[in-house]
Short mmCIF file of C-alpha atoms and ligand atoms in Angstrom, two decimals:
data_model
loop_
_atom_site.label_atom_id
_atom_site.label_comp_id
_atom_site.label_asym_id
_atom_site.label_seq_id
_atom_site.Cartn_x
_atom_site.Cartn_y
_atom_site.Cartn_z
CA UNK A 5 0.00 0.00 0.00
CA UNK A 6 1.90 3.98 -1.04
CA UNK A 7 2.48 6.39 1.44
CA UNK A 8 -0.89 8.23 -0.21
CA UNK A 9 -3.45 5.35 -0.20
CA UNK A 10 -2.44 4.70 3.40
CA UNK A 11 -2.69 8.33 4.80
CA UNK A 12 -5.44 10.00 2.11
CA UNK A 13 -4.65 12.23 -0.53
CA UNK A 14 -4.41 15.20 0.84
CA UNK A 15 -3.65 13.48 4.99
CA UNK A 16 -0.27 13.51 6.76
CA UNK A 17 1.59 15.80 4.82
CA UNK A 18 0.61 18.80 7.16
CA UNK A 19 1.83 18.28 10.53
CA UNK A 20 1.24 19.52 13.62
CA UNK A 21 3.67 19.24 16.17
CA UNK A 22 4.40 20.45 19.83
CA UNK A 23 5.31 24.78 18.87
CA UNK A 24 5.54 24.41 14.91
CA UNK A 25 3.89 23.05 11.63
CA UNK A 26 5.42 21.87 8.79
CA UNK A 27 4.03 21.56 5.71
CA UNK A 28 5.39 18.85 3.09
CA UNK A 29 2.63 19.07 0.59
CA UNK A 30 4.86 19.90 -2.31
CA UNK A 31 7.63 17.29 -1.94
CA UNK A 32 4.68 14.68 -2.36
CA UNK A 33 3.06 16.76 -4.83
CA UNK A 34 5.74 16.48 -7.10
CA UNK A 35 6.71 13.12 -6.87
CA UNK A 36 3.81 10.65 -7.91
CA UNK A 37 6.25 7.43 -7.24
CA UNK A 38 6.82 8.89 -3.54
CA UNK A 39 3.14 8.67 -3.17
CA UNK A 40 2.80 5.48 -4.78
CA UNK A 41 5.67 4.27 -2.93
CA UNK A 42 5.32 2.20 0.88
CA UNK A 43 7.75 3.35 2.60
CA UNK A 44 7.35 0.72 5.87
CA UNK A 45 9.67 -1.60 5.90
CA UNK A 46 12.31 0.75 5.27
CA UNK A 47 10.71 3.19 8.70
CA UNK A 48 10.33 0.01 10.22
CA UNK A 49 13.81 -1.07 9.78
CA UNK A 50 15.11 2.38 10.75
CA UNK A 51 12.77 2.56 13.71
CA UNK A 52 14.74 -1.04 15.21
CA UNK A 53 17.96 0.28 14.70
CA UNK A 54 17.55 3.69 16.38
CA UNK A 55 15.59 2.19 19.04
CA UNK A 56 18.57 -0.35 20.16
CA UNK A 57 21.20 2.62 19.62
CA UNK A 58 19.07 4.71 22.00
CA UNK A 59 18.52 1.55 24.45
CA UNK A 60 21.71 0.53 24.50
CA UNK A 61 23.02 4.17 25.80
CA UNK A 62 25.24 4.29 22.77
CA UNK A 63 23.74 7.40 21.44
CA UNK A 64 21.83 9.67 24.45
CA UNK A 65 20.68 12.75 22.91
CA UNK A 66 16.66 11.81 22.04
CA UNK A 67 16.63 10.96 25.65
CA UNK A 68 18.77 13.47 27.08
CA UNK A 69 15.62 16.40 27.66
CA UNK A 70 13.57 13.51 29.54
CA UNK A 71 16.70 12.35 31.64
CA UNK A 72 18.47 16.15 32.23
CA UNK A 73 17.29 16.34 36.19
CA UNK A 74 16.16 20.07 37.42
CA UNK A 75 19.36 19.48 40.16
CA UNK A 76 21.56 19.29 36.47
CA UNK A 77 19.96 22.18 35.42
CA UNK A 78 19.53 24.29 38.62
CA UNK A 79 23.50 24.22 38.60
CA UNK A 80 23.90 25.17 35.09
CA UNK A 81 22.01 28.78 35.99
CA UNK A 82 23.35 28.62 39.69
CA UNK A 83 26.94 28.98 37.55
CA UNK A 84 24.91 31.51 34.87
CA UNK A 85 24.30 33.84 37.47
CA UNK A 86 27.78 33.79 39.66
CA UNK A 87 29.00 34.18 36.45
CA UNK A 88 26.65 36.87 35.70
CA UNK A 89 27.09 38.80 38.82
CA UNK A 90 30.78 39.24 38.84
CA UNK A 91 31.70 39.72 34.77
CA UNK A 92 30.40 42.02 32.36
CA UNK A 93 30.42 39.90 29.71
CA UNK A 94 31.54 36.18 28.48
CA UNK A 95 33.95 35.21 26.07
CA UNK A 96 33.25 31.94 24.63
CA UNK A 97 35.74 29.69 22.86
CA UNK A 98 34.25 26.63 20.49
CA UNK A 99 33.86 25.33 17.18
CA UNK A 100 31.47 23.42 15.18
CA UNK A 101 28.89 21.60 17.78
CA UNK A 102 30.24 23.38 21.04
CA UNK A 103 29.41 27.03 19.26
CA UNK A 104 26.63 26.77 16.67
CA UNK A 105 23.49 25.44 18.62
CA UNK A 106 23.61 27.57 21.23
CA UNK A 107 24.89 30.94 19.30
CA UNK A 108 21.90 30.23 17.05
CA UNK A 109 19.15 29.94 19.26
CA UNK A 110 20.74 33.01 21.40
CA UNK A 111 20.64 34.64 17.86
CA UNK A 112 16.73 34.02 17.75
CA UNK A 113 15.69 35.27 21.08
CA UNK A 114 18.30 37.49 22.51
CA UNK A 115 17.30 41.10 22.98
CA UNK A 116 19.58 44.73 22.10
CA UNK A 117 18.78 44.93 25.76
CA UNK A 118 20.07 41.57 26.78
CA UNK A 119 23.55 41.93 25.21
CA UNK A 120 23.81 45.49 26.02
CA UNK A 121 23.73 44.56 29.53
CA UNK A 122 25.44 40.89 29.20
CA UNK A 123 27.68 40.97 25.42
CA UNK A 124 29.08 37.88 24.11
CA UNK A 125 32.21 37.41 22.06
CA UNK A 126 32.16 33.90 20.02
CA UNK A 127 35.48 32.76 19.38
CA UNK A 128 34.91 30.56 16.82
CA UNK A 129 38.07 31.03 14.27
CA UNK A 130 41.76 31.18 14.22
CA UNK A 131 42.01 34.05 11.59
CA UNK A 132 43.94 37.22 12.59
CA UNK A 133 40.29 38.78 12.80
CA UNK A 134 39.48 36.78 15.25
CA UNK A 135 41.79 36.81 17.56
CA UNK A 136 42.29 40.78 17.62
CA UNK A 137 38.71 41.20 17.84
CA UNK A 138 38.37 38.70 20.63
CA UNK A 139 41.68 40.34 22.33
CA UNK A 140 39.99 43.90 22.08
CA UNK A 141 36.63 42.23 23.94
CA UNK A 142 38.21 40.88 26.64
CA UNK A 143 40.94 43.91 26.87
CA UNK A 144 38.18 46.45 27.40
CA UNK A 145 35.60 44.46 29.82
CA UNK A 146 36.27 41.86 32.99
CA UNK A 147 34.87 38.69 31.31
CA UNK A 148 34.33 35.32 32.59
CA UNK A 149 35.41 32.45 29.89
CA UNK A 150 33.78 29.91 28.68
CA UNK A 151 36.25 27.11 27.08
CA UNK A 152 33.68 24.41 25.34
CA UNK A 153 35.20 21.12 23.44
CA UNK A 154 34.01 17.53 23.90
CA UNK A 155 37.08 16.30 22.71
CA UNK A 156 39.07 18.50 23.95
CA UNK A 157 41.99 18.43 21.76
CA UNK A 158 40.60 21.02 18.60
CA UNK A 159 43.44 23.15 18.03
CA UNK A 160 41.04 26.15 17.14
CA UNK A 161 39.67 26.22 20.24
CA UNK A 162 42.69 25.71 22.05
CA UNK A 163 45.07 27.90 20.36
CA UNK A 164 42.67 30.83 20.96
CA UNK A 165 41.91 30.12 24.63
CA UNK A 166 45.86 29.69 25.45
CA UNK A 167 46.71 32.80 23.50
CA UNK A 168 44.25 35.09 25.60
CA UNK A 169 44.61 33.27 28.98
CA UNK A 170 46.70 35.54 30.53
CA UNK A 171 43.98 38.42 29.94
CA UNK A 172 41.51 36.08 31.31
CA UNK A 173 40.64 35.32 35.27
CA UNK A 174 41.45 32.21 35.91
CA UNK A 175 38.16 32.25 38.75
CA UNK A 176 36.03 33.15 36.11
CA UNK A 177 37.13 30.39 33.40
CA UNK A 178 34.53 27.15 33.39
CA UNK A 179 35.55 24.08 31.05
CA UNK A 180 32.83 22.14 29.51
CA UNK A 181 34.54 18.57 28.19
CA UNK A 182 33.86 14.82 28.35
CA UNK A 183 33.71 14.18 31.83
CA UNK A 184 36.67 11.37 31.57
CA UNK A 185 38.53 11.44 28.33
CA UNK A 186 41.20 13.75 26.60
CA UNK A 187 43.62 15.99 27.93
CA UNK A 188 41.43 18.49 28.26
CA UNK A 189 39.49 17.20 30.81
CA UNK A 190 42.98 16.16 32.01
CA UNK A 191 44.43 19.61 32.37
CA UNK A 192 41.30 21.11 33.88
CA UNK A 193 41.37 18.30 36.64
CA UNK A 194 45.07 19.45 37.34
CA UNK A 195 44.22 22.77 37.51
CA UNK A 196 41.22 22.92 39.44
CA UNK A 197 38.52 24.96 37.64
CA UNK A 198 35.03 25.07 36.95
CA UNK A 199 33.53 22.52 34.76
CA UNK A 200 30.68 20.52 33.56
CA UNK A 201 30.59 17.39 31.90
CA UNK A 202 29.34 16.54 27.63
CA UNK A 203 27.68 13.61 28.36
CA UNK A 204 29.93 11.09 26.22
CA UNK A 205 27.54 9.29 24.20
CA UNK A 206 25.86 12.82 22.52
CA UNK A 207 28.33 14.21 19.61
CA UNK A 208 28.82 17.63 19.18
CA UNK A 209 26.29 18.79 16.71
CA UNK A 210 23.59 16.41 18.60
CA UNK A 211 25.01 19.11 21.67
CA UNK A 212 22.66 22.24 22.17
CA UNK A 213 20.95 20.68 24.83
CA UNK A 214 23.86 19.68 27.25
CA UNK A 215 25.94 21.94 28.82
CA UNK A 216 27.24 22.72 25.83
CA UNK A 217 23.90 24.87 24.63
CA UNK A 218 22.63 25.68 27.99
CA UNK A 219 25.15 27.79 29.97
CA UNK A 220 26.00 29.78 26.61
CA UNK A 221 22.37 30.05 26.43
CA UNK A 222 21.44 30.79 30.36
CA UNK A 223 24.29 33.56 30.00
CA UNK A 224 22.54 34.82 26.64
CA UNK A 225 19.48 35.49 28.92
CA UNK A 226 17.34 32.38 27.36
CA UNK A 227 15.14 30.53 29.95
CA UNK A 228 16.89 27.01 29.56
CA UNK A 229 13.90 25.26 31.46
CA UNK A 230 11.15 26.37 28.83
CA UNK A 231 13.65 25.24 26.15
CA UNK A 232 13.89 21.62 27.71
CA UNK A 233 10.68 21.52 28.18
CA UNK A 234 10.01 22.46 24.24
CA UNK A 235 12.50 19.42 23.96
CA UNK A 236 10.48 17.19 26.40
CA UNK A 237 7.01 18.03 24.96
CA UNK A 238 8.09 16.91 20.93
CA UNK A 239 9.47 14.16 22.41
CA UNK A 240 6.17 12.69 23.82
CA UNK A 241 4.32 13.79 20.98
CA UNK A 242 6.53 11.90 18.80
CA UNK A 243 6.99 8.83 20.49
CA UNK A 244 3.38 8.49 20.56
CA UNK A 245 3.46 8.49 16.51
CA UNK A 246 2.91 5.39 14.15
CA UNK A 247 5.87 5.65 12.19
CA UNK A 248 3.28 5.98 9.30
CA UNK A 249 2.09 8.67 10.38
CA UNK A 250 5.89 10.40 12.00
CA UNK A 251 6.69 13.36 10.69
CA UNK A 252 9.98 13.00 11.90
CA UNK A 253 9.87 10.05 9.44
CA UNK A 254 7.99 11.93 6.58
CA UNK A 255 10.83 15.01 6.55
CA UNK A 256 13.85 12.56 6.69
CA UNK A 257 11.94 10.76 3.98
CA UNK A 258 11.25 13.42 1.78
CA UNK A 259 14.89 14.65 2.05
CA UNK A 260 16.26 11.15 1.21
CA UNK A 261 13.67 10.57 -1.52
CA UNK A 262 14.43 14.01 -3.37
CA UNK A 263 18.06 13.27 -3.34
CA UNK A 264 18.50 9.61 -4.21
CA UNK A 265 15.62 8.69 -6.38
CA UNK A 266 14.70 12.64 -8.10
CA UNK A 267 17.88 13.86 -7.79
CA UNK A 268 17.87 16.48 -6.07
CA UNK A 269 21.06 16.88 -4.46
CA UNK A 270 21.14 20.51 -3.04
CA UNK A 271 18.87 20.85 -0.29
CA UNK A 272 17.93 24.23 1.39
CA UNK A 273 16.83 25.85 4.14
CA UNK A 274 15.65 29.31 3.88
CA UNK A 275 13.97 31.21 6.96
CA UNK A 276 12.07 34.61 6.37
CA UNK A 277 13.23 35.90 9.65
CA UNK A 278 16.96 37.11 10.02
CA UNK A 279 17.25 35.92 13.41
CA UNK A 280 16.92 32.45 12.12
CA UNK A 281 19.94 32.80 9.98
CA UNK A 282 22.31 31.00 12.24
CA UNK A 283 20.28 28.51 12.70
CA UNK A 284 20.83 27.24 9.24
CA UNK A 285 24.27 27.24 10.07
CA UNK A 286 23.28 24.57 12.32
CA UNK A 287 21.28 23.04 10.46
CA UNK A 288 23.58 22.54 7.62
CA UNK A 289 26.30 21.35 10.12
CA UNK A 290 23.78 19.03 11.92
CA UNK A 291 22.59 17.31 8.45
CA UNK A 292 25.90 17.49 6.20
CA UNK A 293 28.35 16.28 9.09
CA UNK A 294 26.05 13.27 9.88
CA UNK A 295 25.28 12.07 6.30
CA UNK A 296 27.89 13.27 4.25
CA UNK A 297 29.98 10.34 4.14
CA UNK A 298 30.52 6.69 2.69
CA UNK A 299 28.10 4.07 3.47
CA UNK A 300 28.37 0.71 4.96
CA UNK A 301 29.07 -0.33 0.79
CA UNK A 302 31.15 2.12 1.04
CA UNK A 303 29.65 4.40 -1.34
CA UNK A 304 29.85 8.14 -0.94
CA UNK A 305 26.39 9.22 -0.15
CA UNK A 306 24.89 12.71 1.07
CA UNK A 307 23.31 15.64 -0.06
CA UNK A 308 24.64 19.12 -0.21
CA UNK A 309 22.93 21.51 2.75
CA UNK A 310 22.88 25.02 2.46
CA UNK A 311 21.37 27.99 4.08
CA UNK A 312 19.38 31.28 2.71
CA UNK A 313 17.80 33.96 3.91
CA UNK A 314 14.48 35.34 2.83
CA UNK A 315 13.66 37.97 1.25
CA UNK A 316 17.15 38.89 0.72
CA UNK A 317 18.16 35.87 -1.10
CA UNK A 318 15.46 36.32 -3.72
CA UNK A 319 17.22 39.08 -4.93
CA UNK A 320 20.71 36.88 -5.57
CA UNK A 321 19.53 33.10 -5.70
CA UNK A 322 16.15 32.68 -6.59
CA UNK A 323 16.01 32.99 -10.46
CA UNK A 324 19.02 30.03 -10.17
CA UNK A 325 15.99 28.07 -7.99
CA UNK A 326 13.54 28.57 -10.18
CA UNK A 327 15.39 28.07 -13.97
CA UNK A 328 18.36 26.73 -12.58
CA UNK A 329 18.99 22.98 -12.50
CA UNK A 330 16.01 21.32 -10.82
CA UNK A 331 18.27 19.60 -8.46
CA UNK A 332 17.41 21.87 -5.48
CA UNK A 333 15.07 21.34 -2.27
CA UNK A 334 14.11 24.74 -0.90
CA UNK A 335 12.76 24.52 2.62
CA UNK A 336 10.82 27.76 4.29
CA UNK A 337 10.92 28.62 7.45
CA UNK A 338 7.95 31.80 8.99
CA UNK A 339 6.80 32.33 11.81
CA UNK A 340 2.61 33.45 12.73
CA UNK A 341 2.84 37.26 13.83
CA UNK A 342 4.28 37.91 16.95
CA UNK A 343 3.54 41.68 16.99
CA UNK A 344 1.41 43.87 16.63
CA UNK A 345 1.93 44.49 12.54
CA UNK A 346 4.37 47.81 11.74
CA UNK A 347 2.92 49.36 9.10
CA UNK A 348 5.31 51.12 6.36
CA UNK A 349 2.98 54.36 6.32
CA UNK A 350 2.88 57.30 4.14
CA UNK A 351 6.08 59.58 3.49
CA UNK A 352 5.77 63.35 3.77
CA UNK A 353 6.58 63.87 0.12
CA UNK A 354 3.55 63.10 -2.28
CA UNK A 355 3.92 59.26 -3.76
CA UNK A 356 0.83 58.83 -5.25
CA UNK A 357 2.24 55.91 -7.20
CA UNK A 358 3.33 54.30 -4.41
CA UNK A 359 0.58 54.22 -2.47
CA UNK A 360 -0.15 50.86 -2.94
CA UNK A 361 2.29 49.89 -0.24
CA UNK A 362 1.61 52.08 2.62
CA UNK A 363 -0.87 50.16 4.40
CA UNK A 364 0.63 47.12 4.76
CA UNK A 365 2.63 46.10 7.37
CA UNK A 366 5.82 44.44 6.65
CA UNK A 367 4.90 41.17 8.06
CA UNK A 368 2.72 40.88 5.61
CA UNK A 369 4.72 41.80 2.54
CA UNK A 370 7.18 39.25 4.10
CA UNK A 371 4.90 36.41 4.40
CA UNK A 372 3.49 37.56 1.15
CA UNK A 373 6.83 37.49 -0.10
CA UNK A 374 7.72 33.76 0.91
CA UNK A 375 3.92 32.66 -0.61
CA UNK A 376 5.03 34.37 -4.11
CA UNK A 377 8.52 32.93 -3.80
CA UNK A 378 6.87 29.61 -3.03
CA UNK A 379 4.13 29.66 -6.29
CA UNK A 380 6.19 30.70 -8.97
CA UNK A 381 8.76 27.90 -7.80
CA UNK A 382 5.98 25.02 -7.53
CA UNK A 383 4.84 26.58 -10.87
CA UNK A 384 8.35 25.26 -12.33
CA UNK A 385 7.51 22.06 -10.23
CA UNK A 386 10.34 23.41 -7.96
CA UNK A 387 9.78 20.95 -4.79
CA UNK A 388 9.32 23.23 -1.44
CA UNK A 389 8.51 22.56 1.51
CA UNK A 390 7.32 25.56 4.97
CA UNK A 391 8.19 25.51 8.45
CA UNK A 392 5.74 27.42 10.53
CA UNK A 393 6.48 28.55 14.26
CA UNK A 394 3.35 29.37 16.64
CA UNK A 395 5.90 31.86 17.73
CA UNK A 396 9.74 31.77 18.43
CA UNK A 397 10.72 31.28 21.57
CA UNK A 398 13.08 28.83 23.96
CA UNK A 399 10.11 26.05 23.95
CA UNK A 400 9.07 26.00 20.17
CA UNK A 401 12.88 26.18 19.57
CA UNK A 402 13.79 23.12 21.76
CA UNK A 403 10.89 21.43 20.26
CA UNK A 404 12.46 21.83 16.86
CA UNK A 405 15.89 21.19 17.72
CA UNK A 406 15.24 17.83 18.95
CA UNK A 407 12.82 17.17 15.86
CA UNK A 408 15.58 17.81 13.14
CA UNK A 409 18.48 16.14 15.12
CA UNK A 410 15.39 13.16 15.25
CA UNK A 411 14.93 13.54 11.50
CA UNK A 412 18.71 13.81 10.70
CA UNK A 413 19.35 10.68 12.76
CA UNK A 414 16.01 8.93 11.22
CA UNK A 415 17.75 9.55 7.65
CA UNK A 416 21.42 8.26 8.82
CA UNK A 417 19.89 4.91 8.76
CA UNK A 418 18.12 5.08 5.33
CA UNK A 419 21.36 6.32 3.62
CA UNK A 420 23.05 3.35 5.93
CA UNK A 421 25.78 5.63 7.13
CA UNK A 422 26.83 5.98 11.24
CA UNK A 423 25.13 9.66 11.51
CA UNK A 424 27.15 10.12 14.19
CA UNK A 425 30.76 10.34 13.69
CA UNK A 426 32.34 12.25 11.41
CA UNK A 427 35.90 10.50 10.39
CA UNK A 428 36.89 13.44 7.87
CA UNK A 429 36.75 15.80 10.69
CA UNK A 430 38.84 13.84 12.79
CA UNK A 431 41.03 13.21 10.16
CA UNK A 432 41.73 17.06 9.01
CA UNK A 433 42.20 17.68 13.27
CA UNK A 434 45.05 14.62 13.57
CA UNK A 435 46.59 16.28 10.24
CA UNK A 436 46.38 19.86 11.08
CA UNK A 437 47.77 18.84 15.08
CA UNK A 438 50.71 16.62 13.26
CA UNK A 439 51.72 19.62 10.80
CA UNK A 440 52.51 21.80 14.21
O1 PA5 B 520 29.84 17.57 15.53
C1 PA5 B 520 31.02 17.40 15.80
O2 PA5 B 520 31.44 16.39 16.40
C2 PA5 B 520 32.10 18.43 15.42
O3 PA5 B 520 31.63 19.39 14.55
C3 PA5 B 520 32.62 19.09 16.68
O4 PA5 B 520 31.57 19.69 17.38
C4 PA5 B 520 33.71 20.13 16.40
O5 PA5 B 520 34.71 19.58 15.60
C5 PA5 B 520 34.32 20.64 17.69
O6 PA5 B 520 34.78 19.58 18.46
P1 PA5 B 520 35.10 19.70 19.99
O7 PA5 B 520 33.85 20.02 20.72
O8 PA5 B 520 35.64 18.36 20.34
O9 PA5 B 520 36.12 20.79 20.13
#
C-alpha cells in the first residue's frame, strides 16, 4: 500500500507538532512514485535500529531532555548567574557543535537589551580577525570564559583560549569537556577549575541541549527550562506516533527521496526571519556532518545543505531556484505574527504611485513574499517545503531542535551511514595537530 493510499490524498503531509507546523505538501506533490511508494519496511527497519542505539546508551541525545534532572539544570544557571554577577560579559571559545546550537538559538531570542547589559564574544576562528577582535573584547571588559570542546583536543579552540589566557581570570574560566577522556578534561582536573561534563555518548552537533547549549544560552538570557521543556514536549508527541504517520519520518523521507531517487542533491533551508539565519548554520552542520559520508558499501552518499535567507536571497539566488537545475530542495521557514503588525505608512513627500504599499505592514509583505517565492517555484515544479512557528521562543525552539536532530538521525539509517561520527573531521584535526 503507497504512502498516499495509506494516509489520504491530501492526509499527513501537514503536521502539527508540539510549537511548529510543517508543511510537506509539495515534496509529495511532485513526486507521484513517492506517493505510490510504501515506505514501511524501510521506517520500520530504521525505527529497530535507532531504538537499540538509543537503548543501549550508545547514542543519548533523544533521551537526554527527559533524563536532564532540574538538580543538572539548577546548577547550570546557579553557575549563569555567579558568572553573571561578577563579569560584564563572556567570552566563549568553540567550534562546530560546542558554538553553533547555542549561538543560534541566542541569535533568535536574545534582545539589544540583553547583550547590552550581558555581550558575548564567540570565538569561533583562528584568523587574525578573530583573535584581535576577541583580544579587544576581553581587553576592554572583565569577562568570565567559557572554554567548550568535547574532545578536547581542537586546536582552534585551544590555540585561541591559550593565546588570551593571561587576559583572562582564571576564577572566572569554566571548562565544559567529556567528563573522563582527553587531555582536556585532564588539564582542567590538574588545575582545578570550573567545569561541567558533555555527556559522552551525545556528539557535538547532537550538543545544544547539554551543557554545551545551555550555559551559553542561560548567560545569553534564554530561559533554559522552557527550552527543555520544548524538547520534552516533541518528544512525547513523537513517540506516541505510528511511524506511518511520523513526521519525523515523513521530513527525513522526503529529504532522502528528493536526493537519491529525483535527484535532487542541493537541499535548502531558507527562513524569512533574520534571526533564524544561524540557525541554518546549524542546520547545515547538523545534516551534512552526519550524512555526508561513505556508506556501509562504502559508497559516498549525502546531499549538499545550504542555508538562505528570505527575502534577501530572492534578490541573488532565486532565479538560479527557479530556472536553474532542478536539483534543489528549498525549505521555508515563517513564523505566525508575533507583533502587533508595523505598518510602512505614508512619506511626507507626495507618492501617489506608491501608495499601494503604505498600508501594509511588513509582516505581511514578508509572508506575502515567501507565498510568491513559493508559487512561482511550484509553478516550475520546484519541490518546497514551509516551516511554521506558533511563535519563536526557547520552547518552540527546543521542540524543533530535537525534531531535526530526530529527522537527521532517522535519515542516517536510510542512507546506511553511522550519523554520528564524522571521520573526515577527525582526520583534518590529527593532520592539522601533526603539521605543528
Ligand atoms: O559535531 C562534531 O562532532 C564536530 O563538529 C565538533 O563539534 C567540532 O569539531 C568541535 O569539536 P570539539 O567540541 O571536540 O572541540
Amino acid at each position: 500500500m503507497g504512502y498516499r493510499k495509506r494516509n489520504g490524498e491530501n492526509g499527513l503531509k501537514n503536521y502539527s507538532l508540539p510549537g511548529f507546523n510543517i508543511d510537506l505538501t509539495p515534496l509529495f506533490h511532485f513526486a507521484p512514485n513517492l506517493q505510490n511508494w510504501d515506505p514501511q519496511s524501510l521506517f520500520e527497519k530504521a525505527h529497530a535500529q535507532l531504538k537499540s542505539k538509543f537503548e543501549n546508551g550508545s547514542i543519548g541525545f533523544f533521551d537526554w531532555p527527559a533524563t536532564l534532572t532540574s538538580d543538572e539544570l539548577k546548577k547550570i544557571e546557579q553557575i549563569s548567574q555567579e558568572l553573571k554577577s561578577q563579569y560584564e560579559g563572556v567570552l566563549i571559545c568553540g567550534i562546530g557543535g560546542s558554538h553553533l546550537g547555542a549561538a543560534a538559538v541566542i541569535e533568535a531570542l536574545r534582545s539589544e537589551e540583553d547583550e547590552k547589559q550581558f555581550p558575548i564574544f564567540w570565538l569561533n576562528n583562528v584568523d587574525r580577525w578573530a583573535i584581535d577582535r576577541a583580544k579587544s573584547f576581553v581587553s576592554k571588559k572583565k569577562v568570565a570564559t567559557l572554554l567548550i570542546s568535547k574532545s578536547g583536543n581542537t586546536t582552534e579552540t585551544l590555540s585561541g583560549f591559550f593565546h588570551l589566557s593571561s587576559l583572562l581570570d582564571p576564577k572566572g574560566i569554566v571548562i565544559i569537556t567529556d567528563p573522563e577522556s582527553g587531555e582536556l578534561r585532564r588539564w582542567v582536573n590538574s588545575h582545578g577549575y570550573t567545569h561541567l561534563p558533555v555527556p559522552p555518548n551525545i556528539g557535538g552537533r547532537f550538543s545544544v541541549l547539554t551543557s554545551v547549549g545551555l550555559l551559553p544560552l542561560a548567560l545569553g538570557g534564554v530561559n533554559i527550562h522552557e527550552m527543555i521543556e520544548g524538547a520534552k514536549e516533541f518528544r512525547s508527541y513523537i513517540a506516541a506516533q505510528p511511524l506511518q504517520e511520523n513526521p519525523a519520518y515523513g521530513y527525513a523521507l522526503t529529504s532522502f527521496w528528493w536526493d537519491t531517487q529525483e535527484k535532487h542533491s542541493i537541499q535548502y533551508l531558507m527562513p524569512y526571519l533574520s534571526e533564524l539565519k544561524l540557525l541554518t548554520d546549524w542546520y547545515v552542520q547538523l545534516w551534512a556532518e552526519s550524512l555526508g559520508k561513505k556508506n556501509i558499501h562504502g559508497k559516498s552518499v549525502g546531499p549538499t545543505f545550504v542555508g538562505a535567507l528570505g527575502t534577501r536571497d530572492q534578490h541573488s539566488l532565486l532565479q538560479l531556484f527557479k530556472e536553474g537545475p532542478k536539483d534543489k530542495v528549498i525549505g521555508f521557514i515563517d513564523c505566525k505574527p508575533r507583533t502587533q503588525g508595523l505598518t510602512v505608512g505614508s512619506p511626507q513627500l507626495s507618492s501617489p504611485q506608491f501608495e499601494y504599499l503604505f498600508q501594509h505592514t511588513f509582516e505581511e509583505i514578508n509572508s506575502k513574499a515567501l507565498s510568491a517565492t513559493e508559487q512561482s517555484l511550484n509553478a516550475e515544479r520546484v519541490p518546497t517545503y514551509r516551516v511554521l512557528f506558533e511563535d519563536l521562543t526557547a520552547r518552540t525552539l527546543g521542540s524543533f531542535l530535537l525534531f531535526q536532530e530526530l529527522a537527521c538521525a532517522i535519515a542516517g539509517e536510510f542512507y546506511e551511514v553511522n550519523a554520528f561520527n564524522q571521520p573526515g573531521v577527525e582526520e583534518a584535526k590529527q593532520l592539522l595537530r601533526k603539521s605543528l
